[in-house]
């Protein structure tokens, strides 16, 4: 590797952030998060090594230097959680990948660093009664009937078919009319076929019959009040109002309906492999988390109901 330019570390960071916002077009808040995490890393490392850092110094850092920073964040005045430590490490890795691509500068110590193990939270499913109440409520605001039908159809797809909110809102005129199955390309370009219950098809068709806006063949069927494509934020806001009116927990979200779809299928003796295919999970281990949800639910019921509990 040729001798590296002695570009000051703050300038290296500025170039990286410009790359994130300009070439990768990341959101401003995401770029700000990278800036905060990496500024903290560079500031600690400069103090740790007692020198002003430049590009060659960053590339020459040893495993002990990276570990010292992570230990500082774990045990400092404001200790970070394991998940936050992992986020910090991820930001550093992304930063170093950028330096390697731009200056052909590789740090051999960073791949040796492992962050703390983070226990993934269990999916938060709703009870069957709460899921049904949320799906069929439509809206408690004074809105046109087609908006009520729209909200119900979207949430019905999340709970009745296990769709992600982005997948439901991505359905186009080409997918209509809904039959007894839907072929979908979901996250990661993974194709799957999803059975459509008659009640779901009825809800979607009811919405389409009431919607006052044209739905072109190649455009999303779900429309906002003024006719533009419906934003996920609108549905999330509607669900926030509904859960307040219905007395549901804050975990009641559109995505929680997808979790509920999987959990309720599993509780009804659904096959884990089939549920994996219906959800479009690439790995069975992702789907297996729902067995933990079901087990936790059983333990909770046992503790409440058993006379010796």
PDB file of C-alpha atoms in Angstrom:
ATOM      1  CA  UNK A   1       0.000   0.000   0.000  1.00  0.00           C
ATOM      2  CA  UNK A   2       1.327   3.431  -0.967  1.00  0.00           C
ATOM      3  CA  UNK A   3       2.045   6.020   1.689  1.00  0.00           C
ATOM      4  CA  UNK A   4      -1.220   7.513   2.883  1.00  0.00           C
ATOM      5  CA  UNK A   5      -1.978  11.205   2.710  1.00  0.00           C
ATOM      6  CA  UNK A   6      -1.878  12.834   6.117  1.00  0.00           C
ATOM      7  CA  UNK A   7      -5.455  14.042   5.890  1.00  0.00           C
ATOM      8  CA  UNK A   8      -6.637  15.202   9.337  1.00  0.00           C
ATOM      9  CA  UNK A   9      -9.230  12.900  10.881  1.00  0.00           C
ATOM     10  CA  UNK A  10     -11.948  15.617  11.022  1.00  0.00           C
ATOM     11  CA  UNK A  11     -11.519  16.120   7.267  1.00  0.00           C
ATOM     12  CA  UNK A  12     -11.746  12.365   6.660  1.00  0.00           C
ATOM     13  CA  UNK A  13     -14.983  12.355   8.652  1.00  0.00           C
ATOM     14  CA  UNK A  14     -16.336  15.337   6.687  1.00  0.00           C
ATOM     15  CA  UNK A  15     -15.635  13.545   3.394  1.00  0.00           C
ATOM     16  CA  UNK A  16     -17.375  10.426   4.700  1.00  0.00           C
ATOM     17  CA  UNK A  17     -20.461  12.361   5.802  1.00  0.00           C
ATOM     18  CA  UNK A  18     -20.605  14.110   2.418  1.00  0.00           C
ATOM     19  CA  UNK A  19     -20.497  10.661   0.815  1.00  0.00           C
ATOM     20  CA  UNK A  20     -23.421   9.505   2.952  1.00  0.00           C
ATOM     21  CA  UNK A  21     -25.617  12.494   2.178  1.00  0.00           C
ATOM     22  CA  UNK A  22     -24.524  13.042  -1.430  1.00  0.00           C
ATOM     23  CA  UNK A  23     -23.781   9.679  -3.023  1.00  0.00           C
ATOM     24  CA  UNK A  24     -25.808   7.388  -0.754  1.00  0.00           C
ATOM     25  CA  UNK A  25     -28.574   9.955  -0.176  1.00  0.00           C
ATOM     26  CA  UNK A  26     -29.168   8.937   3.426  1.00  0.00           C
ATOM     27  CA  UNK A  27     -31.646  10.889   5.514  1.00  0.00           C
ATOM     28  CA  UNK A  28     -30.335  13.936   7.397  1.00  0.00           C
ATOM     29  CA  UNK A  29     -31.045  12.325  10.775  1.00  0.00           C
ATOM     30  CA  UNK A  30     -29.110   9.204   9.764  1.00  0.00           C
ATOM     31  CA  UNK A  31     -26.117  11.295   8.709  1.00  0.00           C
ATOM     32  CA  UNK A  32     -26.320  13.212  11.993  1.00  0.00           C
ATOM     33  CA  UNK A  33     -26.309   9.935  13.927  1.00  0.00           C
ATOM     34  CA  UNK A  34     -23.148   8.847  12.078  1.00  0.00           C
ATOM     35  CA  UNK A  35     -21.569  12.216  12.806  1.00  0.00           C
ATOM     36  CA  UNK A  36     -22.306  11.975  16.528  1.00  0.00           C
ATOM     37  CA  UNK A  37     -21.084   8.389  16.861  1.00  0.00           C
ATOM     38  CA  UNK A  38     -17.885   8.902  14.861  1.00  0.00           C
ATOM     39  CA  UNK A  39     -17.059  12.271  16.419  1.00  0.00           C
ATOM     40  CA  UNK A  40     -17.221  10.580  19.818  1.00  0.00           C
ATOM     41  CA  UNK A  41     -14.956   7.792  18.559  1.00  0.00           C
ATOM     42  CA  UNK A  42     -12.391  10.179  17.047  1.00  0.00           C
ATOM     43  CA  UNK A  43     -12.430  12.441  20.097  1.00  0.00           C
ATOM     44  CA  UNK A  44     -11.827   9.567  22.512  1.00  0.00           C
ATOM     45  CA  UNK A  45      -9.120   8.009  20.329  1.00  0.00           C
ATOM     46  CA  UNK A  46      -7.217  11.286  19.962  1.00  0.00           C
ATOM     47  CA  UNK A  47      -7.228  11.687  23.735  1.00  0.00           C
ATOM     48  CA  UNK A  48      -6.405   8.002  24.251  1.00  0.00           C
ATOM     49  CA  UNK A  49      -3.352   8.235  21.984  1.00  0.00           C
ATOM     50  CA  UNK A  50      -2.567  11.804  23.061  1.00  0.00           C
ATOM     51  CA  UNK A  51      -2.137  13.069  19.508  1.00  0.00           C
ATOM     52  CA  UNK A  52      -3.997  14.756  16.679  1.00  0.00           C
ATOM     53  CA  UNK A  53      -5.240  12.022  14.369  1.00  0.00           C
ATOM     54  CA  UNK A  54      -4.759  11.808  10.615  1.00  0.00           C
ATOM     55  CA  UNK A  55      -5.707   9.154   8.068  1.00  0.00           C
ATOM     56  CA  UNK A  56      -2.548   7.014   8.618  1.00  0.00           C
ATOM     57  CA  UNK A  57      -3.227   6.996  12.384  1.00  0.00           C
ATOM     58  CA  UNK A  58      -6.771   5.750  11.845  1.00  0.00           C
ATOM     59  CA  UNK A  59      -5.577   2.921   9.642  1.00  0.00           C
ATOM     60  CA  UNK A  60      -2.856   1.969  12.150  1.00  0.00           C
ATOM     61  CA  UNK A  61      -5.203   1.585  15.138  1.00  0.00           C
ATOM     62  CA  UNK A  62      -4.846  -1.701  17.004  1.00  0.00           C
ATOM     63  CA  UNK A  63      -7.499  -3.996  18.434  1.00  0.00           C
ATOM     64  CA  UNK A  64      -6.711  -2.673  21.911  1.00  0.00           C
ATOM     65  CA  UNK A  65      -7.550   0.866  20.744  1.00  0.00           C
ATOM     66  CA  UNK A  66     -10.974  -0.143  19.461  1.00  0.00           C
ATOM     67  CA  UNK A  67     -11.665  -2.185  22.587  1.00  0.00           C
ATOM     68  CA  UNK A  68     -10.651   0.747  24.785  1.00  0.00           C
ATOM     69  CA  UNK A  69     -13.243   2.939  23.090  1.00  0.00           C
ATOM     70  CA  UNK A  70     -16.026   0.355  23.398  1.00  0.00           C
ATOM     71  CA  UNK A  71     -15.156  -0.220  27.065  1.00  0.00           C
ATOM     72  CA  UNK A  72     -15.273   3.538  27.627  1.00  0.00           C
ATOM     73  CA  UNK A  73     -18.774   3.736  26.118  1.00  0.00           C
ATOM     74  CA  UNK A  74     -19.904   0.729  28.143  1.00  0.00           C
ATOM     75  CA  UNK A  75     -18.601   1.941  31.499  1.00  0.00           C
ATOM     76  CA  UNK A  76     -18.346   5.721  31.163  1.00  0.00           C
ATOM     77  CA  UNK A  77     -20.361   8.438  32.882  1.00  0.00           C
ATOM     78  CA  UNK A  78     -23.326   7.670  30.594  1.00  0.00           C
ATOM     79  CA  UNK A  79     -23.042   3.935  29.879  1.00  0.00           C
ATOM     80  CA  UNK A  80     -24.586   2.726  26.633  1.00  0.00           C
ATOM     81  CA  UNK A  81     -26.751  -0.360  26.259  1.00  0.00           C
ATOM     82  CA  UNK A  82     -25.429  -3.384  24.334  1.00  0.00           C
ATOM     83  CA  UNK A  83     -27.652  -2.397  21.386  1.00  0.00           C
ATOM     84  CA  UNK A  84     -26.182   1.120  21.355  1.00  0.00           C
ATOM     85  CA  UNK A  85     -22.649  -0.278  21.563  1.00  0.00           C
ATOM     86  CA  UNK A  86     -23.415  -2.443  18.538  1.00  0.00           C
ATOM     87  CA  UNK A  87     -24.687   0.632  16.684  1.00  0.00           C
ATOM     88  CA  UNK A  88     -21.461   2.487  17.496  1.00  0.00           C
ATOM     89  CA  UNK A  89     -19.388  -0.429  16.230  1.00  0.00           C
ATOM     90  CA  UNK A  90     -21.481  -0.634  13.067  1.00  0.00           C
ATOM     91  CA  UNK A  91     -20.863   3.080  12.379  1.00  0.00           C
ATOM     92  CA  UNK A  92     -17.109   2.583  12.841  1.00  0.00           C
ATOM     93  CA  UNK A  93     -17.093  -0.407  10.476  1.00  0.00           C
ATOM     94  CA  UNK A  94     -18.964   1.593   7.819  1.00  0.00           C
ATOM     95  CA  UNK A  95     -16.484   4.455   8.239  1.00  0.00           C
ATOM     96  CA  UNK A  96     -13.527   2.108   7.761  1.00  0.00           C
ATOM     97  CA  UNK A  97     -15.084   0.449   4.715  1.00  0.00           C
ATOM     98  CA  UNK A  98     -15.328   3.900   3.171  1.00  0.00           C
ATOM     99  CA  UNK A  99     -11.638   4.596   3.878  1.00  0.00           C
ATOM    100  CA  UNK A 100     -10.677   1.265   2.352  1.00  0.00           C
ATOM    101  CA  UNK A 101     -12.628   1.961  -0.846  1.00  0.00           C
ATOM    102  CA  UNK A 102     -11.434   5.547  -1.211  1.00  0.00           C
ATOM    103  CA  UNK A 103      -7.789   5.229  -0.222  1.00  0.00           C
ATOM    104  CA  UNK A 104      -7.195   1.484  -0.492  1.00  0.00           C
ATOM    105  CA  UNK A 105      -6.440   1.654   3.223  1.00  0.00           C
ATOM    106  CA  UNK A 106      -7.298  -1.421   5.247  1.00  0.00           C
ATOM    107  CA  UNK A 107      -7.251  -1.815   9.004  1.00  0.00           C
ATOM    108  CA  UNK A 108      -6.674  -5.463   9.929  1.00  0.00           C
ATOM    109  CA  UNK A 109      -7.601  -5.079  13.596  1.00  0.00           C
ATOM    110  CA  UNK A 110     -11.226  -4.002  13.260  1.00  0.00           C
ATOM    111  CA  UNK A 111     -12.525  -7.348  11.906  1.00  0.00           C
ATOM    112  CA  UNK A 112     -11.278  -8.936  15.133  1.00  0.00           C
ATOM    113  CA  UNK A 113     -13.555  -6.772  17.275  1.00  0.00           C
ATOM    114  CA  UNK A 114     -16.846  -8.250  18.417  1.00  0.00           C
ATOM    115  CA  UNK A 115     -19.529  -6.199  20.089  1.00  0.00           C
ATOM    116  CA  UNK A 116     -21.665  -7.325  23.028  1.00  0.00           C
ATOM    117  CA  UNK A 117     -24.394  -9.869  22.381  1.00  0.00           C
ATOM    118  CA  UNK A 118     -27.743  -8.197  22.001  1.00  0.00           C
ATOM    119  CA  UNK A 119     -30.833 -10.113  22.964  1.00  0.00           C
ATOM    120  CA  UNK A 120     -33.424  -9.465  20.315  1.00  0.00           C
ATOM    121  CA  UNK A 121     -36.768  -8.446  21.832  1.00  0.00           C
ATOM    122  CA  UNK A 122     -39.633 -10.824  21.248  1.00  0.00           C
ATOM    123  CA  UNK A 123     -42.200  -9.744  18.670  1.00  0.00           C
ATOM    124  CA  UNK A 124     -45.099  -8.036  20.437  1.00  0.00           C
ATOM    125  CA  UNK A 125     -48.315  -9.609  19.221  1.00  0.00           C
ATOM    126  CA  UNK A 126     -51.836  -8.517  20.123  1.00  0.00           C
ATOM    127  CA  UNK A 127     -54.493 -10.800  21.481  1.00  0.00           C
ATOM    128  CA  UNK A 128     -57.009 -12.100  18.935  1.00  0.00           C
ATOM    129  CA  UNK A 129     -59.744  -9.831  20.316  1.00  0.00           C
ATOM    130  CA  UNK A 130     -57.507  -6.751  20.282  1.00  0.00           C
ATOM    131  CA  UNK A 131     -56.269  -7.481  16.755  1.00  0.00           C
ATOM    132  CA  UNK A 132     -59.849  -7.825  15.501  1.00  0.00           C
ATOM    133  CA  UNK A 133     -60.894  -4.620  17.252  1.00  0.00           C
ATOM    134  CA  UNK A 134     -57.999  -2.675  15.752  1.00  0.00           C
ATOM    135  CA  UNK A 135     -58.582  -3.984  12.230  1.00  0.00           C
ATOM    136  CA  UNK A 136     -62.315  -3.332  12.123  1.00  0.00           C
ATOM    137  CA  UNK A 137     -62.377   0.053  13.894  1.00  0.00           C
ATOM    138  CA  UNK A 138     -61.511   1.953  10.701  1.00  0.00           C
ATOM    139  CA  UNK A 139     -61.326   5.409  12.304  1.00  0.00           C
ATOM    140  CA  UNK A 140     -62.913   7.309  15.172  1.00  0.00           C
ATOM    141  CA  UNK A 141     -62.468  10.618  13.348  1.00  0.00           C
ATOM    142  CA  UNK A 142     -65.160  12.191  11.202  1.00  0.00           C
ATOM    143  CA  UNK A 143     -63.802  10.972   7.855  1.00  0.00           C
ATOM    144  CA  UNK A 144     -65.407   9.912   4.566  1.00  0.00           C
ATOM    145  CA  UNK A 145     -66.601   6.328   4.332  1.00  0.00           C
ATOM    146  CA  UNK A 146     -63.933   5.429   1.778  1.00  0.00           C
ATOM    147  CA  UNK A 147     -61.207   6.426   4.259  1.00  0.00           C
ATOM    148  CA  UNK A 148     -62.758   4.105   6.842  1.00  0.00           C
ATOM    149  CA  UNK A 149     -62.831   1.311   4.258  1.00  0.00           C
ATOM    150  CA  UNK A 150     -59.243   2.084   3.224  1.00  0.00           C
ATOM    151  CA  UNK A 151     -57.892   1.862   6.762  1.00  0.00           C
ATOM    152  CA  UNK A 152     -59.710  -1.404   7.392  1.00  0.00           C
ATOM    153  CA  UNK A 153     -58.455  -2.924   4.119  1.00  0.00           C
ATOM    154  CA  UNK A 154     -54.814  -2.003   4.841  1.00  0.00           C
ATOM    155  CA  UNK A 155     -54.901  -3.363   8.390  1.00  0.00           C
ATOM    156  CA  UNK A 156     -56.783  -6.450   7.219  1.00  0.00           C
ATOM    157  CA  UNK A 157     -53.897  -7.218   4.844  1.00  0.00           C
ATOM    158  CA  UNK A 158     -51.388  -6.850   7.707  1.00  0.00           C
ATOM    159  CA  UNK A 159     -53.298  -9.114  10.090  1.00  0.00           C
ATOM    160  CA  UNK A 160     -55.123 -11.466   7.744  1.00  0.00           C
ATOM    161  CA  UNK A 161     -52.270 -12.010   5.272  1.00  0.00           C
ATOM    162  CA  UNK A 162     -49.205 -11.112   7.334  1.00  0.00           C
ATOM    163  CA  UNK A 163     -48.085  -8.347   4.969  1.00  0.00           C
ATOM    164  CA  UNK A 164     -45.623  -5.683   5.958  1.00  0.00           C
ATOM    165  CA  UNK A 165     -47.178  -2.214   5.820  1.00  0.00           C
ATOM    166  CA  UNK A 166     -44.887  -1.362   2.880  1.00  0.00           C
ATOM    167  CA  UNK A 167     -46.086  -4.486   1.048  1.00  0.00           C
ATOM    168  CA  UNK A 168     -49.743  -3.653   1.615  1.00  0.00           C
ATOM    169  CA  UNK A 169     -49.259  -0.078   0.409  1.00  0.00           C
ATOM    170  CA  UNK A 170     -47.253  -1.346  -2.558  1.00  0.00           C
ATOM    171  CA  UNK A 171     -50.176  -3.267  -4.088  1.00  0.00           C
ATOM    172  CA  UNK A 172     -51.086  -1.825  -7.487  1.00  0.00           C
ATOM    173  CA  UNK A 173     -53.979  -1.947  -9.884  1.00  0.00           C
ATOM    174  CA  UNK A 174     -52.202  -4.840 -11.580  1.00  0.00           C
ATOM    175  CA  UNK A 175     -52.781  -6.951  -8.448  1.00  0.00           C
ATOM    176  CA  UNK A 176     -56.524  -6.349  -8.606  1.00  0.00           C
ATOM    177  CA  UNK A 177     -59.035  -7.840  -8.291  1.00  0.00           C
ATOM    178  CA  UNK A 178     -57.784  -9.940  -5.422  1.00  0.00           C
ATOM    179  CA  UNK A 179     -58.408 -13.634  -5.851  1.00  0.00           C
ATOM    180  CA  UNK A 180     -57.738 -16.423  -3.397  1.00  0.00           C
ATOM    181  CA  UNK A 181     -53.973 -15.868  -3.519  1.00  0.00           C
ATOM    182  CA  UNK A 182     -51.480 -13.083  -4.041  1.00  0.00           C
ATOM    183  CA  UNK A 183     -47.974 -13.363  -5.492  1.00  0.00           C
ATOM    184  CA  UNK A 184     -45.722 -10.833  -3.862  1.00  0.00           C
ATOM    185  CA  UNK A 185     -42.101  -9.744  -4.080  1.00  0.00           C
ATOM    186  CA  UNK A 186     -41.157  -8.640  -0.603  1.00  0.00           C
ATOM    187  CA  UNK A 187     -38.096  -7.647   1.387  1.00  0.00           C
ATOM    188  CA  UNK A 188     -34.806  -8.670  -0.202  1.00  0.00           C
ATOM    189  CA  UNK A 189     -36.536  -9.439  -3.512  1.00  0.00           C
ATOM    190  CA  UNK A 190     -37.951 -12.659  -2.057  1.00  0.00           C
ATOM    191  CA  UNK A 191     -41.052 -13.953  -3.880  1.00  0.00           C
ATOM    192  CA  UNK A 192     -43.872 -15.646  -2.037  1.00  0.00           C
ATOM    193  CA  UNK A 193     -47.470 -16.703  -2.613  1.00  0.00           C
ATOM    194  CA  UNK A 194     -49.958 -15.673   0.081  1.00  0.00           C
ATOM    195  CA  UNK A 195     -53.455 -17.149   0.504  1.00  0.00           C
ATOM    196  CA  UNK A 196     -56.106 -14.417   0.601  1.00  0.00           C
ATOM    197  CA  UNK A 197     -59.121 -15.055   2.797  1.00  0.00           C
ATOM    198  CA  UNK A 198     -62.526 -14.022   1.392  1.00  0.00           C
ATOM    199  CA  UNK A 199     -62.917 -11.442   4.183  1.00  0.00           C
ATOM    200  CA  UNK A 200     -59.691  -9.746   3.063  1.00  0.00           C
ATOM    201  CA  UNK A 201     -60.671  -9.692  -0.616  1.00  0.00           C
ATOM    202  CA  UNK A 202     -64.069  -8.300   0.384  1.00  0.00           C
ATOM    203  CA  UNK A 203     -62.485  -5.488   2.422  1.00  0.00           C
ATOM    204  CA  UNK A 204     -60.123  -4.487  -0.406  1.00  0.00           C
ATOM    205  CA  UNK A 205     -62.869  -4.634  -3.040  1.00  0.00           C
ATOM    206  CA  UNK A 206     -65.167  -2.590  -0.795  1.00  0.00           C
ATOM    207  CA  UNK A 207     -62.488   0.089  -0.524  1.00  0.00           C
ATOM    208  CA  UNK A 208     -61.928   0.130  -4.300  1.00  0.00           C
ATOM    209  CA  UNK A 209     -65.652   0.513  -4.949  1.00  0.00           C
ATOM    210  CA  UNK A 210     -65.803   3.544  -2.630  1.00  0.00           C
ATOM    211  CA  UNK A 211     -62.477   5.219  -3.499  1.00  0.00           C
ATOM    212  CA  UNK A 212     -63.185   8.461  -5.433  1.00  0.00           C
ATOM    213  CA  UNK A 213     -59.735   8.526  -7.053  1.00  0.00           C
ATOM    214  CA  UNK A 214     -58.598   6.738 -10.183  1.00  0.00           C
ATOM    215  CA  UNK A 215     -56.258   3.804  -9.586  1.00  0.00           C
ATOM    216  CA  UNK A 216     -54.015   3.286 -12.648  1.00  0.00           C
ATOM    217  CA  UNK A 217     -52.871  -0.232 -13.502  1.00  0.00           C
ATOM    218  CA  UNK A 218     -49.273   0.485 -12.479  1.00  0.00           C
ATOM    219  CA  UNK A 219     -49.970   2.673  -9.444  1.00  0.00           C
ATOM    220  CA  UNK A 220     -50.664   1.844  -5.759  1.00  0.00           C
ATOM    221  CA  UNK A 221     -54.320   1.187  -5.026  1.00  0.00           C
ATOM    222  CA  UNK A 222     -54.276   2.848  -1.608  1.00  0.00           C
ATOM    223  CA  UNK A 223     -54.612   6.607  -1.931  1.00  0.00           C
ATOM    224  CA  UNK A 224     -54.408   9.556   0.427  1.00  0.00           C
ATOM    225  CA  UNK A 225     -57.186  12.081   0.957  1.00  0.00           C
ATOM    226  CA  UNK A 226     -56.101  14.199  -2.017  1.00  0.00           C
ATOM    227  CA  UNK A 227     -55.442  11.230  -4.295  1.00  0.00           C
ATOM    228  CA  UNK A 228     -51.697  10.711  -3.951  1.00  0.00           C
ATOM    229  CA  UNK A 229     -50.150   7.379  -2.907  1.00  0.00           C
ATOM    230  CA  UNK A 230     -50.919   6.608   0.718  1.00  0.00           C
ATOM    231  CA  UNK A 231     -48.020   7.089   3.133  1.00  0.00           C
ATOM    232  CA  UNK A 232     -47.229   4.531   5.829  1.00  0.00           C
ATOM    233  CA  UNK A 233     -47.081   7.432   8.284  1.00  0.00           C
ATOM    234  CA  UNK A 234     -50.778   8.127   7.712  1.00  0.00           C
ATOM    235  CA  UNK A 235     -51.721   4.563   8.648  1.00  0.00           C
ATOM    236  CA  UNK A 236     -49.347   4.595  11.623  1.00  0.00           C
ATOM    237  CA  UNK A 237     -50.986   7.831  12.796  1.00  0.00           C
ATOM    238  CA  UNK A 238     -54.453   6.342  12.370  1.00  0.00           C
ATOM    239  CA  UNK A 239     -53.448   3.284  14.410  1.00  0.00           C
ATOM    240  CA  UNK A 240     -52.030   5.537  17.126  1.00  0.00           C
ATOM    241  CA  UNK A 241     -55.439   7.238  17.443  1.00  0.00           C
ATOM    242  CA  UNK A 242     -57.270   3.911  17.363  1.00  0.00           C
ATOM    243  CA  UNK A 243     -55.209   2.305  20.092  1.00  0.00           C
ATOM    244  CA  UNK A 244     -55.841   5.330  22.310  1.00  0.00           C
ATOM    245  CA  UNK A 245     -59.578   5.095  21.728  1.00  0.00           C
ATOM    246  CA  UNK A 246     -59.629   1.321  22.190  1.00  0.00           C
ATOM    247  CA  UNK A 247     -57.323   1.298  25.221  1.00  0.00           C
ATOM    248  CA  UNK A 248     -54.659  -0.793  23.488  1.00  0.00           C
ATOM    249  CA  UNK A 249     -50.971  -0.783  24.455  1.00  0.00           C
ATOM    250  CA  UNK A 250     -48.375   1.316  22.612  1.00  0.00           C
ATOM    251  CA  UNK A 251     -47.086  -1.897  21.029  1.00  0.00           C
ATOM    252  CA  UNK A 252     -50.283  -1.980  18.918  1.00  0.00           C
ATOM    253  CA  UNK A 253     -48.864  -0.913  15.543  1.00  0.00           C
ATOM    254  CA  UNK A 254     -49.421  -2.018  11.937  1.00  0.00           C
ATOM    255  CA  UNK A 255     -46.332  -4.222  12.220  1.00  0.00           C
ATOM    256  CA  UNK A 256     -47.698  -5.758  15.426  1.00  0.00           C
ATOM    257  CA  UNK A 257     -50.595  -7.048  13.317  1.00  0.00           C
ATOM    258  CA  UNK A 258     -48.091  -8.960  11.182  1.00  0.00           C
ATOM    259  CA  UNK A 259     -46.575 -10.372  14.387  1.00  0.00           C
ATOM    260  CA  UNK A 260     -50.084 -11.290  15.517  1.00  0.00           C
ATOM    261  CA  UNK A 261     -50.734 -13.082  12.217  1.00  0.00           C
ATOM    262  CA  UNK A 262     -47.721 -15.322  12.812  1.00  0.00           C
ATOM    263  CA  UNK A 263     -48.290 -15.832  16.536  1.00  0.00           C
ATOM    264  CA  UNK A 264     -51.960 -16.748  16.131  1.00  0.00           C
ATOM    265  CA  UNK A 265     -51.172 -19.176  13.300  1.00  0.00           C
ATOM    266  CA  UNK A 266     -48.547 -20.838  15.474  1.00  0.00           C
ATOM    267  CA  UNK A 267     -50.960 -21.049  18.407  1.00  0.00           C
ATOM    268  CA  UNK A 268     -53.404 -22.766  16.054  1.00  0.00           C
ATOM    269  CA  UNK A 269     -50.800 -25.478  15.329  1.00  0.00           C
ATOM    270  CA  UNK A 270     -49.507 -23.825  12.167  1.00  0.00           C
ATOM    271  CA  UNK A 271     -46.364 -25.367  10.708  1.00  0.00           C
ATOM    272  CA  UNK A 272     -43.262 -23.261  11.317  1.00  0.00           C
ATOM    273  CA  UNK A 273     -41.917 -23.754   7.789  1.00  0.00           C
ATOM    274  CA  UNK A 274     -45.245 -22.704   6.284  1.00  0.00           C
ATOM    275  CA  UNK A 275     -45.360 -19.600   8.478  1.00  0.00           C
ATOM    276  CA  UNK A 276     -41.804 -18.789   7.366  1.00  0.00           C
ATOM    277  CA  UNK A 277     -42.907 -18.932   3.734  1.00  0.00           C
ATOM    278  CA  UNK A 278     -46.017 -16.847   4.377  1.00  0.00           C
ATOM    279  CA  UNK A 279     -43.991 -14.143   6.123  1.00  0.00           C
ATOM    280  CA  UNK A 280     -41.219 -14.189   3.536  1.00  0.00           C
ATOM    281  CA  UNK A 281     -38.444 -14.767   6.078  1.00  0.00           C
ATOM    282  CA  UNK A 282     -35.128 -15.777   4.529  1.00  0.00           C
ATOM    283  CA  UNK A 283     -34.103 -17.679   7.664  1.00  0.00           C
ATOM    284  CA  UNK A 284     -36.136 -20.087   9.770  1.00  0.00           C
ATOM    285  CA  UNK A 285     -34.402 -18.726  12.878  1.00  0.00           C
ATOM    286  CA  UNK A 286     -36.258 -15.422  12.362  1.00  0.00           C
ATOM    287  CA  UNK A 287     -39.591 -17.236  12.339  1.00  0.00           C
ATOM    288  CA  UNK A 288     -38.622 -19.357  15.348  1.00  0.00           C
ATOM    289  CA  UNK A 289     -38.816 -16.229  17.522  1.00  0.00           C
ATOM    290  CA  UNK A 290     -42.582 -16.661  17.422  1.00  0.00           C
ATOM    291  CA  UNK A 291     -42.274 -19.967  19.260  1.00  0.00           C
ATOM    292  CA  UNK A 292     -40.706 -17.968  22.109  1.00  0.00           C
ATOM    293  CA  UNK A 293     -43.664 -15.584  22.012  1.00  0.00           C
ATOM    294  CA  UNK A 294     -46.095 -18.489  22.232  1.00  0.00           C
ATOM    295  CA  UNK A 295     -44.114 -20.090  25.065  1.00  0.00           C
ATOM    296  CA  UNK A 296     -44.011 -16.775  26.956  1.00  0.00           C
ATOM    297  CA  UNK A 297     -47.772 -16.416  26.507  1.00  0.00           C
ATOM    298  CA  UNK A 298     -48.361 -19.930  27.851  1.00  0.00           C
ATOM    299  CA  UNK A 299     -46.168 -19.236  30.885  1.00  0.00           C
ATOM    300  CA  UNK A 300     -48.078 -16.019  31.566  1.00  0.00           C
ATOM    301  CA  UNK A 301     -51.424 -17.820  31.380  1.00  0.00           C
ATOM    302  CA  UNK A 302     -50.089 -20.602  33.616  1.00  0.00           C
ATOM    303  CA  UNK A 303     -48.875 -18.172  36.253  1.00  0.00           C
ATOM    304  CA  UNK A 304     -52.227 -16.340  36.304  1.00  0.00           C
ATOM    305  CA  UNK A 305     -54.495 -19.396  36.193  1.00  0.00           C
ATOM    306  CA  UNK A 306     -52.748 -22.230  38.014  1.00  0.00           C
ATOM    307  CA  UNK A 307     -54.018 -22.603  41.608  1.00  0.00           C
ATOM    308  CA  UNK A 308     -50.487 -23.199  42.949  1.00  0.00           C
ATOM    309  CA  UNK A 309     -48.845 -20.362  40.993  1.00  0.00           C
TER     310      UNK A 309
END
